[in-house]
C-alpha cells in the first residue's frame, strides 16, 4: 500500500512530517509519497517558488526512510501550466501502480470541502481516502455516497481504491501560515520545523517582510 500526502509545503513543518510518519506506521505502508502542489486551485498561491519548496522538503526528509518526494504535480505544471487537480495526480499514480492500494490522506478541513474539489467523486476510482482526525473529532453526518464507502483500517488492503476511512492521528497544531508570520515578525520559528529547513529559510531570506 502506498500513501499519498499532498500540500504546498510552504514551508514544510513538523505537523506535516509527524502525520506522514504516523499514518505510515498505522496503515503499514510501503511508502508515503509527499507531493508538493504546483498550482493549488482552492487556495492562494505559495509564497515561494516550487523549486525552493521542493528543496526544503528534501532537507526535511533526508534521513527518513519510507517518506518519498513525488514531483509529478510540479512536472505537470512545468509542461502544461494547469491547476494541480488531485484527481489527475491520482489517475497518473494509478497508471503507475495498477495493483497497489493507494491511500490519499487529507485533513478534516479538506474533507469538509471535498465536494467542491474538481471531479471529486472520481477520486474514489483511483484511491481510498483517509481523513486524519484530531482527538475528540466528531464525524459530520455523512450522505449515502460516503456512508456506502466507510471502512476500517484493516479493510483498505482488501481493495485498491474506493473506501473512506477516518483515523485519529497526533496532529500538531502547527500551520505554515503561522510560521510565515513568525518569520515576517523576525521571531524564532524553532521547534516548529526541522533545523535544516530553518537554515535554508534564513540563507535565502524567505518569508521576510522588507
XYZ file of C-alpha atoms in Angstrom:
210
model
C 0.000 0.000 0.000
C 1.203 3.483 -0.888
C 0.283 6.656 0.986
C -0.262 9.975 -0.773
C 0.195 13.213 1.139
C -0.212 16.412 -0.841
C 0.356 20.013 0.146
C 2.010 23.269 -0.791
C 4.653 22.701 1.942
C 5.221 26.453 2.181
C 7.208 25.684 4.289
C 7.136 22.023 5.289
C 6.855 21.659 9.085
C 6.574 19.062 11.845
C 2.783 18.961 11.515
C 3.177 17.536 8.007
C 6.061 15.258 8.886
C 4.634 13.780 12.091
C 1.303 12.989 10.410
C 3.031 11.334 7.427
C 5.213 9.211 9.698
C 2.301 8.217 11.927
C -0.017 7.080 9.138
C 2.840 5.126 7.563
C 3.076 3.090 10.770
C -0.677 2.830 11.468
C -1.511 1.555 7.981
C 1.700 -0.457 7.470
C 2.504 1.406 4.269
C 5.418 0.603 1.989
C 5.966 4.323 1.497
C 4.297 7.718 1.854
C 4.691 9.991 -1.139
C 4.835 13.691 -0.311
C 3.521 15.521 -3.373
C 4.199 19.267 -3.496
C 1.383 21.155 -5.182
C 2.416 23.420 -8.050
C -0.713 25.480 -8.656
C -3.321 24.947 -5.906
C -6.844 25.507 -7.275
C -8.519 26.026 -3.868
C -6.122 28.346 -2.048
C -3.752 31.260 -2.553
C -0.572 30.731 -4.487
C 2.519 29.662 -2.488
C 4.731 32.418 -1.139
C 7.968 30.965 -2.541
C 8.910 29.147 -5.735
C 8.194 25.477 -6.373
C 11.927 24.784 -6.581
C 12.540 26.221 -3.102
C 9.583 24.383 -1.567
C 10.945 21.184 -3.082
C 14.446 21.839 -1.722
C 13.040 22.446 1.788
C 11.096 19.187 1.561
C 14.251 17.325 0.506
C 16.101 18.703 3.536
C 13.231 17.787 5.864
C 13.012 14.081 4.962
C 16.684 13.453 4.245
C 17.045 10.719 6.875
C 13.507 9.326 6.894
C 13.209 6.021 5.043
C 9.688 5.424 3.788
C 8.960 9.082 3.119
C 9.454 9.888 -0.547
C 9.049 13.066 -2.595
C 6.944 12.783 -5.738
C 7.268 15.741 -8.136
C 4.563 14.805 -10.657
C 2.415 17.900 -9.942
C 5.398 20.222 -10.345
C 6.430 18.418 -13.537
C 2.904 18.578 -14.938
C 2.720 22.303 -14.285
C 6.085 22.889 -15.972
C 4.758 21.143 -19.082
C 1.151 22.311 -19.261
C 0.663 25.278 -16.852
C -2.524 23.674 -15.473
C -4.070 23.696 -11.970
C -2.873 20.863 -9.719
C -6.041 18.794 -9.522
C -5.706 15.797 -7.210
C -7.851 13.637 -9.484
C -5.222 13.984 -12.246
C -2.461 13.117 -9.787
C -4.258 10.004 -8.544
C -5.039 8.895 -12.088
C -1.347 9.088 -13.026
C -0.372 7.200 -9.849
C -2.925 4.515 -10.631
C -1.429 4.060 -14.095
C 1.987 3.655 -12.485
C 0.779 1.326 -9.710
C -2.157 -0.636 -11.153
C -2.289 -3.291 -8.412
C -1.374 -1.290 -5.280
C -3.844 0.109 -2.773
C -3.449 3.896 -2.845
C -4.363 5.879 0.282
C -4.927 9.616 -0.071
C -4.518 11.334 3.313
C -6.392 14.585 3.919
C -7.254 16.660 6.980
C -10.723 17.305 8.354
C -10.932 20.795 6.810
C -10.135 19.365 3.385
C -12.770 16.670 3.846
C -15.419 19.264 4.696
C -14.763 20.966 1.358
C -14.157 17.751 -0.617
C -17.365 18.004 -2.635
C -16.015 21.274 -4.055
C -12.914 19.572 -5.482
C -12.565 19.046 -9.229
C -14.285 15.749 -10.207
C -14.254 14.756 -6.534
C -16.260 11.536 -6.921
C -13.612 10.165 -9.306
C -11.026 10.361 -6.516
C -12.523 7.128 -5.211
C -11.979 5.431 -8.586
C -8.244 5.688 -8.040
C -7.639 5.653 -4.256
C -9.044 5.198 -0.790
C -9.459 8.456 1.121
C -8.280 8.568 4.726
C -9.350 11.572 6.796
C -6.830 12.321 9.541
C -8.725 13.483 12.621
C -7.807 15.101 15.889
C -8.683 13.571 19.269
C -12.321 14.382 20.057
C -13.282 14.937 16.414
C -16.902 14.052 15.681
C -17.718 12.891 12.178
C -20.244 15.088 10.444
C -23.438 13.478 9.156
C -22.415 11.643 6.011
C -24.568 11.331 2.914
C -25.218 7.963 1.268
C -22.285 8.329 -1.143
C -19.821 8.468 1.766
C -21.677 6.051 4.064
C -21.502 3.318 1.435
C -17.710 3.676 1.343
C -16.935 3.694 5.076
C -14.293 1.167 6.083
C -11.929 0.336 8.902
C -8.146 0.421 8.738
C -7.852 -3.322 8.127
C -10.272 -3.282 5.194
C -8.249 -0.933 2.997
C -5.733 -3.564 1.935
C -8.565 -5.699 0.503
C -9.198 -3.308 -2.413
C -7.057 -0.886 -4.395
C -9.468 2.074 -4.112
C -12.985 3.224 -3.278
C -13.159 3.325 0.537
C -13.425 6.150 3.085
C -11.716 5.837 6.452
C -11.406 8.154 9.458
C -8.221 7.783 11.501
C -7.143 9.712 14.572
C -3.554 10.944 14.496
C -1.444 13.152 16.741
C -1.985 16.309 14.733
C 0.372 19.008 15.884
C -1.283 22.409 15.908
C 1.237 23.981 13.554
C 0.420 25.925 10.415
C 2.623 27.148 7.604
C 0.762 30.478 7.738
C 1.715 30.953 11.397
C 5.331 30.041 10.636
C 5.490 32.598 7.822
C 4.053 35.228 10.185
C 6.619 34.383 12.877
C 9.470 34.787 10.385
C 7.997 38.023 8.998
C 7.977 39.402 12.571
C 11.645 38.396 12.901
C 10.821 35.878 15.661
C 12.274 32.398 16.112
C 10.373 29.509 14.439
C 12.476 26.890 16.257
C 10.849 23.532 17.137
C 8.075 24.082 14.577
C 10.049 22.739 11.617
C 13.389 20.978 11.052
C 16.555 22.970 11.745
C 17.836 22.284 8.229
C 14.710 23.932 6.815
C 15.085 26.916 9.156
C 18.686 27.361 7.997
C 17.567 27.219 4.364
C 14.906 29.869 5.033
C 17.491 32.116 6.722
C 20.046 31.598 3.968
C 17.573 32.558 1.246
C 15.788 35.216 3.317
C 12.395 33.601 2.693
C 9.122 34.939 4.142
C 10.763 38.145 5.364
C 8.989 41.454 5.009
C 11.067 44.395 3.812
